[in-house]
Short mmCIF file of C-alpha atoms in Angstrom, two decimals:
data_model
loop_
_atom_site.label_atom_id
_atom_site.label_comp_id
_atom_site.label_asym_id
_atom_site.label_seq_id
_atom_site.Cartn_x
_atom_site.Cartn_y
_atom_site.Cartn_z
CA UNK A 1 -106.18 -23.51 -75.95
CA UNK A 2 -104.87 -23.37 -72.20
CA UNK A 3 -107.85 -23.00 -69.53
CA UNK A 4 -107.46 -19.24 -67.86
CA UNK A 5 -108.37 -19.98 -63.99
CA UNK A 6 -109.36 -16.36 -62.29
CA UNK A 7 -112.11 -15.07 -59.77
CA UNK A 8 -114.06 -14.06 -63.18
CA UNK A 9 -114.00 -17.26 -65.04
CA UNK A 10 -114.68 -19.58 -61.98
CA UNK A 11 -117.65 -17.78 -60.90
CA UNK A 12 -118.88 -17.66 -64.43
CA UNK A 13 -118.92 -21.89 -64.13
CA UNK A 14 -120.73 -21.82 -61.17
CA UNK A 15 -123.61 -19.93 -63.27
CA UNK A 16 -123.61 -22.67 -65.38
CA UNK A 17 -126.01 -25.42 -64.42
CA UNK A 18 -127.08 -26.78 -60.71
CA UNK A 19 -124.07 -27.82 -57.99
CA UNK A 20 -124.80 -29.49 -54.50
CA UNK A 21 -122.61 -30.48 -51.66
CA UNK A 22 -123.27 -31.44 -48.09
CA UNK A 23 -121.40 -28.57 -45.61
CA UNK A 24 -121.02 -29.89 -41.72
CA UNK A 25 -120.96 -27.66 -38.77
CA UNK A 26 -121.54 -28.19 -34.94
CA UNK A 27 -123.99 -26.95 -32.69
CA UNK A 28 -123.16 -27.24 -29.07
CA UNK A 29 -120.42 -29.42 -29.66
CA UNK A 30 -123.24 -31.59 -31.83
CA UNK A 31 -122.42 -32.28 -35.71
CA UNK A 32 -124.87 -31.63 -38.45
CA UNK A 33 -125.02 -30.58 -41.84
CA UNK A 34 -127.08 -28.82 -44.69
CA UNK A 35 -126.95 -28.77 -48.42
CA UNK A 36 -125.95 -26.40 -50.47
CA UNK A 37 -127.66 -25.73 -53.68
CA UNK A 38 -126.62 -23.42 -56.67
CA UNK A 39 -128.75 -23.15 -59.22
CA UNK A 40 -127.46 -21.09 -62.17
CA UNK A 41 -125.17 -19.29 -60.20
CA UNK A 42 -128.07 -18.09 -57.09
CA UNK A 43 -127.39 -20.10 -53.72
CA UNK A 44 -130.56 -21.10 -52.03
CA UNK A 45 -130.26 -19.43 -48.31
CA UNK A 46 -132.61 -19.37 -45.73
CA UNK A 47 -135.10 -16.36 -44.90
CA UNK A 48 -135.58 -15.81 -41.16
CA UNK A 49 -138.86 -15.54 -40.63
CA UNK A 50 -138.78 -14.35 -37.52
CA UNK A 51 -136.25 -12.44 -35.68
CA UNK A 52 -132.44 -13.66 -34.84
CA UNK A 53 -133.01 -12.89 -30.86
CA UNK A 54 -136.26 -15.27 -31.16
CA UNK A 55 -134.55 -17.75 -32.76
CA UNK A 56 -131.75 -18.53 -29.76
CA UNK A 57 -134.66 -19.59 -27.34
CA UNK A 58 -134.36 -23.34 -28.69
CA UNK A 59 -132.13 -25.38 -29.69
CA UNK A 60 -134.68 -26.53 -32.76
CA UNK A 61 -134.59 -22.54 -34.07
CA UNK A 62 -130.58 -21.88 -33.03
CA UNK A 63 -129.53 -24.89 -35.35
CA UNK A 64 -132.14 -23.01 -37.80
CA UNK A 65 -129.78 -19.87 -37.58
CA UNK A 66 -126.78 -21.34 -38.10
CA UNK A 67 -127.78 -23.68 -41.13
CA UNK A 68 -128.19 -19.90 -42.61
CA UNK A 69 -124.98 -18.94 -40.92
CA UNK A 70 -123.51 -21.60 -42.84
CA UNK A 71 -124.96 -20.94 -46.21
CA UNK A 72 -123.83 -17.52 -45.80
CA UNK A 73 -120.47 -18.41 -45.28
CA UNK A 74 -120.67 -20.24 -48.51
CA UNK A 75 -121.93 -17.44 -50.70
CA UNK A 76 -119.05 -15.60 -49.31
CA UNK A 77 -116.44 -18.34 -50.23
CA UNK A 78 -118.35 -18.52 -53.99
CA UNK A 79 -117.54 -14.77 -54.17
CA UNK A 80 -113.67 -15.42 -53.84
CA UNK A 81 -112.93 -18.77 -55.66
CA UNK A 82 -109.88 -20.91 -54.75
CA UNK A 83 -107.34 -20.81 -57.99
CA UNK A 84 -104.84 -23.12 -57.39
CA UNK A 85 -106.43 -25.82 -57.58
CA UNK A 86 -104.55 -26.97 -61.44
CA UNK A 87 -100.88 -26.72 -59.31
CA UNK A 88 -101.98 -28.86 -56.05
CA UNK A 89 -102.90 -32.65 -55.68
CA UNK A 90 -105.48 -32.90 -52.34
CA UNK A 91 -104.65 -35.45 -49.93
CA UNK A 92 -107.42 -35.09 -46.99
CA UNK A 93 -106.62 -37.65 -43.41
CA UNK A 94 -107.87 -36.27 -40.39
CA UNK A 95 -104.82 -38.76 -38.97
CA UNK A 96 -102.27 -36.38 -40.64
CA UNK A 97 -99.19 -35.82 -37.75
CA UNK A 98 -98.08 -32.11 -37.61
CA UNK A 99 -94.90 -32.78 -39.64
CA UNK A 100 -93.99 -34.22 -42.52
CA UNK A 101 -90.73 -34.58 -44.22
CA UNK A 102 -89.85 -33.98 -47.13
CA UNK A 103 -89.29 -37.58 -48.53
CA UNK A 104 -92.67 -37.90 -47.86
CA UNK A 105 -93.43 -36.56 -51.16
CA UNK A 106 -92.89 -40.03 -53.44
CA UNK A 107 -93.63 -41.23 -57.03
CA UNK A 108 -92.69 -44.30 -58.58
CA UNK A 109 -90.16 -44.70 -61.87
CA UNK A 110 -90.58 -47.71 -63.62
CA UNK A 111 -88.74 -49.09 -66.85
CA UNK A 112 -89.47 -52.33 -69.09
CA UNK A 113 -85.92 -53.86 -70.16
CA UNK A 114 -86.00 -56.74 -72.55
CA UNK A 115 -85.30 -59.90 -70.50
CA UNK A 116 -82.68 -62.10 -71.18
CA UNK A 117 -83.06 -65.83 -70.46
CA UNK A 118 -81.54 -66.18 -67.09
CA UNK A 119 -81.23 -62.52 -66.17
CA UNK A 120 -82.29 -60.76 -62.89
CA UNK A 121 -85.39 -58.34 -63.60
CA UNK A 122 -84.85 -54.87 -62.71
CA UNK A 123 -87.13 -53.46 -59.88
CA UNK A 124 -88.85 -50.23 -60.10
CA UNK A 125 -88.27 -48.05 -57.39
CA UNK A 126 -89.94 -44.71 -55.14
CA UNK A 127 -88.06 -41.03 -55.74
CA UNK A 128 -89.06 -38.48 -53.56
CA UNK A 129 -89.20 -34.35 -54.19
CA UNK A 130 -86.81 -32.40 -52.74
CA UNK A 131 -88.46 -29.56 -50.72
CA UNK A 132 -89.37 -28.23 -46.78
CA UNK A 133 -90.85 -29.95 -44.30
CA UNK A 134 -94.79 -29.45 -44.30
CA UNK A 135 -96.03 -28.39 -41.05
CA UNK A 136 -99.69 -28.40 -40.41
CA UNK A 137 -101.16 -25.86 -38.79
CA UNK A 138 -104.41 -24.13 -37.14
CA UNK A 139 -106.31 -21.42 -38.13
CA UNK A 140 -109.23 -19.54 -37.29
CA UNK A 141 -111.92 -16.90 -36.87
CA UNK A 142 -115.12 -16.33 -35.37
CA UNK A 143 -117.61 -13.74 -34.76
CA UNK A 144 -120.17 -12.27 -31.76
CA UNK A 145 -123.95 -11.78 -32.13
CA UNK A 146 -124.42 -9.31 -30.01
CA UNK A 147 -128.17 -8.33 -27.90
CA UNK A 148 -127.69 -5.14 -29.64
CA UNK A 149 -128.23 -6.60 -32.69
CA UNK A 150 -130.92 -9.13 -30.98
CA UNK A 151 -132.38 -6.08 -30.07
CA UNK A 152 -132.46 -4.23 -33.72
CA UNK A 153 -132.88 -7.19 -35.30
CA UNK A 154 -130.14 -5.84 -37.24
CA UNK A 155 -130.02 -9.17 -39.71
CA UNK A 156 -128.31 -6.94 -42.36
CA UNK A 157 -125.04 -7.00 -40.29
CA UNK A 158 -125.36 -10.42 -39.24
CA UNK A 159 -125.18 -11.69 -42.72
CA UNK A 160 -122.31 -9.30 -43.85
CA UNK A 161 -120.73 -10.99 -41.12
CA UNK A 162 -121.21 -14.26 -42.78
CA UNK A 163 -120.30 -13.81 -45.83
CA UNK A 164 -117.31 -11.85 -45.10
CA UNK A 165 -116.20 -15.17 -43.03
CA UNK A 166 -115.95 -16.78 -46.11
CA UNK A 167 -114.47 -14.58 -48.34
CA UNK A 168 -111.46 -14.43 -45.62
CA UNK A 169 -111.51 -18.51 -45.62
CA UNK A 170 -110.85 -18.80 -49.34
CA UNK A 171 -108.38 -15.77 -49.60
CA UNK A 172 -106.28 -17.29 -46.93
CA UNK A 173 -106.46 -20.79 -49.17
CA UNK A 174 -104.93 -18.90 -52.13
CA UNK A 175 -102.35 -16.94 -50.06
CA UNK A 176 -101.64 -20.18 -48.50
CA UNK A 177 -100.56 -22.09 -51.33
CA UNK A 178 -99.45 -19.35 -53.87
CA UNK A 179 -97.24 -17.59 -51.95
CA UNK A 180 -94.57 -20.01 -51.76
CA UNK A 181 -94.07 -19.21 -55.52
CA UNK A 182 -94.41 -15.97 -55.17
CA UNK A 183 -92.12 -15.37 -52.29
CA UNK A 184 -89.66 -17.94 -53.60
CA UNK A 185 -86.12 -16.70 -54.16
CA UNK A 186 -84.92 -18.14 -57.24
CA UNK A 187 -81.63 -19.36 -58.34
CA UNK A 188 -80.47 -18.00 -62.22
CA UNK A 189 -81.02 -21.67 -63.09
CA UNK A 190 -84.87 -20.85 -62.29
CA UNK A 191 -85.11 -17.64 -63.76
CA UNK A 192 -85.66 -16.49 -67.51
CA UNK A 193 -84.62 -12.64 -68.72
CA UNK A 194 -86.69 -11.41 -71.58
CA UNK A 195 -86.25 -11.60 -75.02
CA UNK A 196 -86.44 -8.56 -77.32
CA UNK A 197 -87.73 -9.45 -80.40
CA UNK A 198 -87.85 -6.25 -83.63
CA UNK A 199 -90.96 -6.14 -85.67
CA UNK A 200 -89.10 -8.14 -88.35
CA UNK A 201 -88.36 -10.90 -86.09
CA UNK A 202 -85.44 -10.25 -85.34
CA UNK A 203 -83.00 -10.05 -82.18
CA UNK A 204 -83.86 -6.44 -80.68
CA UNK A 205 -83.20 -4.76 -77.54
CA UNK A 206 -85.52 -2.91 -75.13
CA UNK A 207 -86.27 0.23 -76.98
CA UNK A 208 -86.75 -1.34 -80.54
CA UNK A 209 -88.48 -4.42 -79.62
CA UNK A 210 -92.04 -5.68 -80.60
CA UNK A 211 -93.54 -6.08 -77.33
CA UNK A 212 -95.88 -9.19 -78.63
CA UNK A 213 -93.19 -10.78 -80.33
CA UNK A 214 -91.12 -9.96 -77.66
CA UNK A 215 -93.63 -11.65 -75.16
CA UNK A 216 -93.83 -14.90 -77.22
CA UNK A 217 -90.07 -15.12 -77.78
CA UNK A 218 -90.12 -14.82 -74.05
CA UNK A 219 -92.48 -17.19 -73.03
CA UNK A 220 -90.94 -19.64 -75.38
CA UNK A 221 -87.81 -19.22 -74.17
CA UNK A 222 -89.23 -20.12 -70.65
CA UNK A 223 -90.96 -23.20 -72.11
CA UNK A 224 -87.48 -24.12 -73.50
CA UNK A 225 -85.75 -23.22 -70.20
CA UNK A 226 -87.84 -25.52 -67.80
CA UNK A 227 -87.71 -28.33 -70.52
CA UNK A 228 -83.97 -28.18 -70.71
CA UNK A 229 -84.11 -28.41 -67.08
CA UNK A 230 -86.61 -31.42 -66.63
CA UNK A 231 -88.79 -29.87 -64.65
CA UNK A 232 -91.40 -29.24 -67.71
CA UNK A 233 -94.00 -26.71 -66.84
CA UNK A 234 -97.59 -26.93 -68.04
CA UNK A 235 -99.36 -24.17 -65.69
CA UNK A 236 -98.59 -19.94 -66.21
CA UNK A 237 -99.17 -17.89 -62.67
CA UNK A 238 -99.47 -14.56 -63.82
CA UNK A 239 -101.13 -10.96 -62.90
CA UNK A 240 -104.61 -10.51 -64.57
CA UNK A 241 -103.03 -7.18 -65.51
CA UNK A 242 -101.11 -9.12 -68.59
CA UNK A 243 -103.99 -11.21 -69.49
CA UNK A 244 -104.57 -10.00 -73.15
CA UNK A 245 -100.89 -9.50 -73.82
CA UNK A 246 -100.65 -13.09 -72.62
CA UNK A 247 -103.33 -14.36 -74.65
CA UNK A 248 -102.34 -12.41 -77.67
CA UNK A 249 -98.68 -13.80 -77.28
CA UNK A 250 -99.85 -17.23 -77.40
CA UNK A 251 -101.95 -17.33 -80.07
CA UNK A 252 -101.11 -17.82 -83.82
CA UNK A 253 -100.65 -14.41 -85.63
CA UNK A 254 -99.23 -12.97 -88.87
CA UNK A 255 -96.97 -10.01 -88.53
CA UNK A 256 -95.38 -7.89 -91.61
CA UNK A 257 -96.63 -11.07 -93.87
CA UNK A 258 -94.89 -13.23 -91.55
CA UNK A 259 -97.35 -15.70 -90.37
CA UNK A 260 -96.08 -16.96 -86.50
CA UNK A 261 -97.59 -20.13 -84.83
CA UNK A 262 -99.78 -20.45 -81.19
CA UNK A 263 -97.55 -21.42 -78.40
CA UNK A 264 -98.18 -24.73 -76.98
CA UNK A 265 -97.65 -26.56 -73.60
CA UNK A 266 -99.27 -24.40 -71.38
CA UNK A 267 -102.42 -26.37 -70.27
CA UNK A 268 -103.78 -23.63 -67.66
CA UNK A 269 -103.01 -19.73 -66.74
CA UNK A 270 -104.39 -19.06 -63.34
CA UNK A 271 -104.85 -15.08 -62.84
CA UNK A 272 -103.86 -14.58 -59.26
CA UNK A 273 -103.72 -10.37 -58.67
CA UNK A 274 -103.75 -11.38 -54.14
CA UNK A 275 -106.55 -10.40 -51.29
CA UNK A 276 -107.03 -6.67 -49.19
CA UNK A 277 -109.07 -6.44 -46.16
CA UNK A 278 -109.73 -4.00 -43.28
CA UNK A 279 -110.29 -5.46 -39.79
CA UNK A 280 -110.77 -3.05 -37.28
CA UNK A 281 -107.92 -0.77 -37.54
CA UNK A 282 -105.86 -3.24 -39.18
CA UNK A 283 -104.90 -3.74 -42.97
CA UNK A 284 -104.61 -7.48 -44.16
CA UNK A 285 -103.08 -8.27 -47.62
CA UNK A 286 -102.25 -10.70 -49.69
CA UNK A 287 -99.80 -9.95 -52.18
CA UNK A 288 -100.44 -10.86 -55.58
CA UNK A 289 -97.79 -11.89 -58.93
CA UNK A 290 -96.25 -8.78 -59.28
CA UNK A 291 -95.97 -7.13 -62.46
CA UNK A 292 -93.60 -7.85 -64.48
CA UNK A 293 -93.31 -11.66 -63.83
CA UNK A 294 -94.76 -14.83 -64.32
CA UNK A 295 -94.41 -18.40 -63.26
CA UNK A 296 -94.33 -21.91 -65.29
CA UNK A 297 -94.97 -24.07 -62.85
CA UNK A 298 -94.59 -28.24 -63.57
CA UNK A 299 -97.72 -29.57 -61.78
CA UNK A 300 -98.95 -31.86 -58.49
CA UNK A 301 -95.81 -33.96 -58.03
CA UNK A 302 -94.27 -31.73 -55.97
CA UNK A 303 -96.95 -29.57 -54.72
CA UNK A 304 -99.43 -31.45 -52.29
CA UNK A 305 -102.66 -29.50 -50.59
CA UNK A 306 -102.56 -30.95 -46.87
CA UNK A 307 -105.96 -31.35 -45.22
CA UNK A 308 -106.44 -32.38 -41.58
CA UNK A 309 -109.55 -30.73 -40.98
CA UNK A 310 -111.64 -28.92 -43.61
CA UNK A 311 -113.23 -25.36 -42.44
CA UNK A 312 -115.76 -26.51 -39.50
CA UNK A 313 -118.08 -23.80 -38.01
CA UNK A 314 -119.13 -24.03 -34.34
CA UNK A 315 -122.12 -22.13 -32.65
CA UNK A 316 -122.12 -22.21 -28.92
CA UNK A 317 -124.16 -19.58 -26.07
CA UNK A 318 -122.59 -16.29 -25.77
CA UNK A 319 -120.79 -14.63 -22.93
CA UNK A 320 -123.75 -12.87 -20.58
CA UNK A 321 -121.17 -10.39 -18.80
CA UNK A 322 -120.82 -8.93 -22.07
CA UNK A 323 -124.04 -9.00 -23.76
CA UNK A 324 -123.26 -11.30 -26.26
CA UNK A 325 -125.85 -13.24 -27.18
CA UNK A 326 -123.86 -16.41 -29.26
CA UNK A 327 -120.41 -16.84 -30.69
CA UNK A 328 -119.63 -18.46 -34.08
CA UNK A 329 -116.18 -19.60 -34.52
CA UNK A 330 -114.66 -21.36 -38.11
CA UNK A 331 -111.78 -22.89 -37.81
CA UNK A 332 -109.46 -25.73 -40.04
CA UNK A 333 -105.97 -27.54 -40.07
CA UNK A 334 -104.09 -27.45 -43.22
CA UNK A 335 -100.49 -27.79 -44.33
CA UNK A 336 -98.63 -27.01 -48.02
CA UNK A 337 -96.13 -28.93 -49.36
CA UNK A 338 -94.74 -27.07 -52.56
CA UNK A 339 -91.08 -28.17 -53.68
CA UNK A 340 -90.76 -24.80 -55.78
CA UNK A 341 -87.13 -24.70 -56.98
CA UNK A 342 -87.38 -28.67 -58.70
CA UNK A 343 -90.74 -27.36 -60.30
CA UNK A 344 -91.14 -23.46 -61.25
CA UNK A 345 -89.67 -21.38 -63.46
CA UNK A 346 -89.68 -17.65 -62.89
CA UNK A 347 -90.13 -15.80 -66.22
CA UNK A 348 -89.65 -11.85 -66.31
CA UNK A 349 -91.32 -9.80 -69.11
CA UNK A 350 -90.17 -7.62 -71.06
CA UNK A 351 -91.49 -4.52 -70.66
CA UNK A 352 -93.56 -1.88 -73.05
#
């Protein structure tokens, strides 16, 4: 049964059971840290006791504030999980260079030949992936607490604040490493048209077919497709919007007393349906898999997650000529590496 990756199943695990992890931030150019704690799904964050203006008179009370800053920013990024996690291998260096070409991206190929007496062995050698140059780059956001909300002790905004910084974090992580695939243009060697399948099983067209049978005829086909190809994919990218057609296509299921088998191969569906916010005036979206299509997508070797510099939150003294009180800013250095066209195939469904 192939594990379904989407904002509902991934917050579901983090209900299950107690997770911890260290989170660093600076202070006045000074790093620290404090520990997050979920327990059954409920993050521990800090009460102020006492109101946020009080708390910026010392530096003991201001790294108070923004170790609940921090945690806030957390509970935000728990409300919008990262899903691609099954398609990307993490390499982390904070002595990454901004480029990277593609050759960069190496595995090894190794064969055993029986050895004759006398005979040279035969060396293994590195193959790289075939794909753009990764570029790291910078990214960031911040916020200002202001002495209007000192003054109204207006802690409700404050933490919507926080927690909204998070949510953008992770959303930008998905779009960031997604959307390659999904903006991809394909060659017809990448794509697969659907296949109509009658209620008998067999060959149909559009307005006869079986749109389960049709599905599964498809998403076999796909399977065959990448195979053929050698590019074998083990992870579907789809819209949550097909997620019980998908699951119903996959699984075994008997049909006008024709028993038909589960689909196998596909390890793990991630349910990717994109990211909306309003800033200001401004609309920010992330577009999601469309409707209509999916993607079998072979795995890690050709898809790297590039980490110079994880998200890092700084707190420093605000701006007085503008009655800002303190300024939090978040940002990170990342790069993708995703060699799409050796390793996705782009599947389109038939339709109802």
């Amino acid at each position: 049964m192939a594990r379904v990756h989407s904002v509902d199943t991934l917050k579901e695990q983090r209900r299950q059971g107690t997770h911890e992890a260290v989170v660093p931030f600076l202070i006045n150019g000074q790093q620290s840290e404090v520990t997050k704690k979920i327990v059954n799904g409920e993050i521990e964050t800090y009460e102020l006791s006492t109101p946020i203006g009080e708390m910026m008179t010392s530096e003991t009370s201001r790294k108070e504030l923004l170790q609940k800053v921090v945690l806030d920013v957390e509970l935000g990024r728990e409300d919008v999980p990262v899903l691609y996690k099954p398609i990307y291998e993490t390499l982390q260096d904070p002595n990454f260079p901004r480029e990277f070409e593609a050759k960069w991206a190496q595995y090894g190929t190794v064969v055993f030949f029986e050895h004759l007496e006398g005979e040279e062995v035969k060396f293994g050698s590195l193959q790289a992936e075939q794909g753009p140059i990764a570029r790291l780059k910078g990214y960031a956001t911040g916020f200002e607490y202001t002495k209007e909300m000192q003054m109204f002790n207006q802690t409700f905004n404050f933490e919507l604040l926080n927690k909204a910084f998070g949510e953008a974090h992770n959303a930008l992580l998905n779009h960031l490493h997604l959307a390659p695939i999904l903006k991809h243009s394909y060659k017809a060697a990448n794509k697969t048209a659907p296949v109509f399948v009658k209620p008998d099983g067999s060959t149909g067209t559009a307005t006869d077919a079986h749109h389960i049978l049709s599905l599964r005829a498809t998403l076999r086909q796909g399977l065959k497709d990448a195979r053929t190809a050698k590019r074998p994919g083990t992870v579907l990218l789809a819209n949550s919007a097909h997620k019980e057609d998908i699951q119903d296509a996959l699984s075994s299921m008997t049909l006008q007393a024709t028993p038909y088998g589960a689909t196998t191969g596909i390890n793990d569906i991630i349910y990717y349906d994109g990211w909306e916010a309003q800033v200001s005036k401004k609309s920010e979206v992330y577009e999601g898999v469309p409707q209509g299509k999916v993607y079998l997508i072979r795995p890690k070797r050709g898809f790297k997650e590039l980490i110079k510099q994880a998200l890092q939150i700084n707190a420093t003294m605000g701006d007085l000529t503008r009655l800002v009180e303190a300024q939090v800013v978040g940002d990170f250095w990342r790069g993708v590496f995703a060699a799409v066209e050796e390793n996705v195939q782009e599947i389109t469904l038939p339709g109802r």
